[in-house]
Short mmCIF file of C-alpha atoms in Angstrom, two decimals:
data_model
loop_
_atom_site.label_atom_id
_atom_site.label_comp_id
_atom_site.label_asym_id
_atom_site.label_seq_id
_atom_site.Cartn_x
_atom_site.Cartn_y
_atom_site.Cartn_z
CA UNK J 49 44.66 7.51 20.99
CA UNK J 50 42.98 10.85 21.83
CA UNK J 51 45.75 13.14 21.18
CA UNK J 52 46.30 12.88 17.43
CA UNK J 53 48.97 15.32 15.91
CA UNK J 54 49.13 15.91 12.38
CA UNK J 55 52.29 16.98 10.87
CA UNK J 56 53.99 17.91 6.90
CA UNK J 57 56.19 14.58 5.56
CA UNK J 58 59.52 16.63 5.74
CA UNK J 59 62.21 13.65 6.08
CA UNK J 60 63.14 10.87 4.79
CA UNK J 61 61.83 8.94 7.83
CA UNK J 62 59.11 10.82 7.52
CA UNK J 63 58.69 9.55 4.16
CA UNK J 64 59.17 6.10 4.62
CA UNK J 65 56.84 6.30 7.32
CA UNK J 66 54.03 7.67 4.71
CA UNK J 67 55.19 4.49 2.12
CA UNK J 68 54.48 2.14 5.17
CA UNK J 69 51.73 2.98 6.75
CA UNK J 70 49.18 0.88 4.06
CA UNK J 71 51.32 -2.38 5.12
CA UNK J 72 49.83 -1.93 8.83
CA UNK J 73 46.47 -1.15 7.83
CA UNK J 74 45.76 -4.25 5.69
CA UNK J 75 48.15 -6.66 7.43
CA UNK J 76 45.62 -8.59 8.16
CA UNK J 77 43.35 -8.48 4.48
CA UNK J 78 43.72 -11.21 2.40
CA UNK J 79 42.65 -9.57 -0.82
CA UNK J 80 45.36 -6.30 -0.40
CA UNK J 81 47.65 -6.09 -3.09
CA UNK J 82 51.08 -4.04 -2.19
CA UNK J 83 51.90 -1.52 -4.25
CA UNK J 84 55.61 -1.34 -5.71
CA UNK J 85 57.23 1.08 -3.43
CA UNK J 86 59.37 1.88 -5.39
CA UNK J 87 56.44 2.93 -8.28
CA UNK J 88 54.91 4.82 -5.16
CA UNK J 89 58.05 7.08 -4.48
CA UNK J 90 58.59 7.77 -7.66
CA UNK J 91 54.49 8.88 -8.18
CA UNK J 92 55.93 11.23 -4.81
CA UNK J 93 58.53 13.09 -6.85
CA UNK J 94 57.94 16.37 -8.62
CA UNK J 95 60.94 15.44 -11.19
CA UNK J 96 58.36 12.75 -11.89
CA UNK J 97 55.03 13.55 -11.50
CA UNK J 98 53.80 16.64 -13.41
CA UNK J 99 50.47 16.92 -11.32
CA UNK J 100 52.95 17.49 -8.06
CA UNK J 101 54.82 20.82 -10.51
CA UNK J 102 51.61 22.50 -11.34
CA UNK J 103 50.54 24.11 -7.84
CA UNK J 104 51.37 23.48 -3.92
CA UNK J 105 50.96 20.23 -2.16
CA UNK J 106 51.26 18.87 0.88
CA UNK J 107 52.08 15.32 2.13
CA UNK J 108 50.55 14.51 5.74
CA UNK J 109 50.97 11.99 8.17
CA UNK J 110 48.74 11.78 11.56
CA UNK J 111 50.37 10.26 14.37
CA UNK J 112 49.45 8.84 18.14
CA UNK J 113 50.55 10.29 21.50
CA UNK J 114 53.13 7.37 20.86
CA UNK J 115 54.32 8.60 17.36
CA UNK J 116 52.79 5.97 15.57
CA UNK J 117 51.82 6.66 12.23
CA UNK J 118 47.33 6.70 12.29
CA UNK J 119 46.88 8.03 8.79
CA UNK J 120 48.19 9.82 5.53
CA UNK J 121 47.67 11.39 2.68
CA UNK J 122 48.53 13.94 -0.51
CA UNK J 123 46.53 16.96 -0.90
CA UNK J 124 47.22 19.82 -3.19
CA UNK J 125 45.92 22.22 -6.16
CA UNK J 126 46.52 21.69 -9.85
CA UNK J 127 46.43 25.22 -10.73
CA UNK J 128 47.15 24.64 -14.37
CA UNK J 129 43.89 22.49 -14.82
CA UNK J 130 41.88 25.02 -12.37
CA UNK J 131 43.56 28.06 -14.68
CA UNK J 132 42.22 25.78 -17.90
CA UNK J 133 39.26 24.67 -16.60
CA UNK J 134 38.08 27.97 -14.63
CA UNK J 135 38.09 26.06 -10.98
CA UNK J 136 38.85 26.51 -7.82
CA UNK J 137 39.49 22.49 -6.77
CA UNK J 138 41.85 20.98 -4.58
CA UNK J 139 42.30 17.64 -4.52
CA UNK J 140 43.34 14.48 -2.10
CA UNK J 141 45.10 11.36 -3.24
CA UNK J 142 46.50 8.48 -1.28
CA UNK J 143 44.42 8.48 1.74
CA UNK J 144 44.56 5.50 4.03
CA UNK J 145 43.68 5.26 7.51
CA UNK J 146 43.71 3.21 10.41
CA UNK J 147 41.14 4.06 12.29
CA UNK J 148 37.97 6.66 12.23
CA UNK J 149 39.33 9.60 14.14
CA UNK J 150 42.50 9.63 12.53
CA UNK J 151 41.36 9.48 9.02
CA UNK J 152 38.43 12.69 9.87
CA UNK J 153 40.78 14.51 11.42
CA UNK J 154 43.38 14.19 8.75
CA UNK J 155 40.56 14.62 6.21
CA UNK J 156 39.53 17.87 7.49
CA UNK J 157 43.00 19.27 8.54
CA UNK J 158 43.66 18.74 4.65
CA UNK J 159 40.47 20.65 4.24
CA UNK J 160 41.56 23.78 6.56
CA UNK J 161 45.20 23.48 4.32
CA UNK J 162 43.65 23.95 1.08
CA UNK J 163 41.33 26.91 2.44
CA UNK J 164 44.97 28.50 3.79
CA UNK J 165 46.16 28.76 0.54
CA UNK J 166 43.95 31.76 -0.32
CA UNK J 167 43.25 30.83 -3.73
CA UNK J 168 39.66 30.76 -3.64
CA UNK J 169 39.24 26.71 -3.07
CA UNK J 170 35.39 25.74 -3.62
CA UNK J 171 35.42 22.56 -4.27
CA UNK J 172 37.47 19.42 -2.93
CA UNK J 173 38.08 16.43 -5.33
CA UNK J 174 39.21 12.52 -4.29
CA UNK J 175 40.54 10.55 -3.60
CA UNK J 176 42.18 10.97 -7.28
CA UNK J 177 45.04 9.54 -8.83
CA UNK J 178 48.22 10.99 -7.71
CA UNK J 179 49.61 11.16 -11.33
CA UNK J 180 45.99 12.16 -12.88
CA UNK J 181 45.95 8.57 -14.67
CA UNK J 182 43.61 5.89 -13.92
CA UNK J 183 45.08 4.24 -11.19
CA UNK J 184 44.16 4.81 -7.30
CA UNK J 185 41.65 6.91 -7.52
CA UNK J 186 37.97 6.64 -5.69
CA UNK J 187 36.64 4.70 -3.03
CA UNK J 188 35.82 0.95 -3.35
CA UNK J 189 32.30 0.97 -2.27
CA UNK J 190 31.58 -3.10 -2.72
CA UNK J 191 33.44 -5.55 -3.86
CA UNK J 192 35.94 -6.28 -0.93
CA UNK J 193 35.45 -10.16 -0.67
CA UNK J 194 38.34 -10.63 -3.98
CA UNK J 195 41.32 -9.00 -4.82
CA UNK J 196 41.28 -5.45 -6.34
CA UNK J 197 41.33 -5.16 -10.24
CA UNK J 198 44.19 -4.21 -11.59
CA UNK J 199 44.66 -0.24 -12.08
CA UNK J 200 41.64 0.14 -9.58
CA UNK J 201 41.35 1.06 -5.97
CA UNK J 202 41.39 -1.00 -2.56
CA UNK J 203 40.68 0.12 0.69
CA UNK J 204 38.51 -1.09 3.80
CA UNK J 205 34.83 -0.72 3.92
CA UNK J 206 34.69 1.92 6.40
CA UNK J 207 36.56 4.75 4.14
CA UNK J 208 33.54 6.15 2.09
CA UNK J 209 32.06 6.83 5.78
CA UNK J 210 34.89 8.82 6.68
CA UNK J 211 34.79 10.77 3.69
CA UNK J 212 31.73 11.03 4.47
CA UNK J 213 32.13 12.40 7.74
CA UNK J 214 34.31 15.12 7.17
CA UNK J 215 32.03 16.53 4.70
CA UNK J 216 32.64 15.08 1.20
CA UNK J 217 29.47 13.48 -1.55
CA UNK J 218 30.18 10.96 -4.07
CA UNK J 219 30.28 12.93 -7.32
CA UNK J 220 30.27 9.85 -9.89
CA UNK J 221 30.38 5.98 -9.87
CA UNK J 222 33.10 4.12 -11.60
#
C-alpha cells in the first residue's frame, strides 16, 4: 500500500480499468447506483463531449505496488470558458477513491498537472460534471443512508475530507 504510482489512462485496459474501479469501491453499499458504462465512455470521448475539445485533459489512474487500481479521475482546463469568462480554472471530474492516501495523492498529483501546463492556473474547480451538465458533479455531504437522486452525486462519506486534505474549500451548497 505505501508505494502508490500514478500514471496517464493510455490503453484500452487502461481504460476499462478507470470504468471499473467505482464497482470495487461501493461493492459493498447498498444505496450505489451503477452508472451505464456505456453513457460513461461515451462522456470519455472528445467526438462526444465538447468540454474534453476545448483545452488539455488528463485521465489518471493510481495504482498499488500490486497494480491494482486505488483511485481515478479527469482533470483538465476549459480554456474556452476561462478565455470567456477571464479565468484561470482547472477543473476535476470523476474522482473516486478507495482509500485516503490514494485519493490525496491523486488529488494533488492532478494539482501539480494543472500547474505544468503553464497557463496561469489559480483556481481548481470540482468535482464538476464531466460534460458541464448537471449530473456528477459535487460531493454528497449527507444523505448516504438512501439511494442517490437521480442526476445527483454519490460517493462515500469520507471524500469531502480528502478534498479537503489536499487543499480544496467548498465553494457553494447544492
Amino acid at each position: 500500500m505505501d508505494n502508490i504510482s500514478i500514471k496517464p489512462v493510455l490503453t484500452r485496459s487502461d481504460m476499462r480499468e478507470f470504468l471499473l474501479l467505482p464497482r470495487s469501491i461501493y461493492k459493498n453499499d447498498p444505496n450505489w447506483v451503477p452508472p451505464l458504462l456505456h453513457e460513461l465512455k461515451k462522456k470519455l470521448d472528445p467526438r462526444f463531449n465538447s468540454l474534453l475539445s476545448r483545452g488539455p485533459y488528463r485521465l489518471f489512474l493510481s495504482r498499488d505496488s500490486v497494480g491494482r487500481p486505488l483511485s481515478r479521475l479527469l482533470v483538465g482546463v476549459d480554456e474556452l470558458l476561462n478565455q470567456a469568462k477571464g479565468r484561470n480554472e482547472g477543473y476535476i471530474a470523476l474522482f473516486e477513491a478507495g482509500n485516503e492516501k490514494a485519493g490525496v495523492l491523486l488529488l494533488n498529483h492532478a494539482c501539480e498537472w494543472l500547474l505544468s501546463l503553464n497557463k496561469g492556473i489559480n483556481q481548481i474547480k470540482g468535482p464538476i460534471s464531466p460534460t458541464k451538465g448537471d449530473d456528477l458533479r459535487g460531493l454528497l455531504i449527507w444523505g448516504f443512508n438512501s439511494p442517490p437522486v437521480m442526476m445527483n452525486s454519490y460517493n462515500p462519506p469520507e471524500y469531502a475530507t480528502y478534498f479537503e486534505k489536499a487543499g480544496f474549500i467548498k465553494d457553494l451548497d447544492l
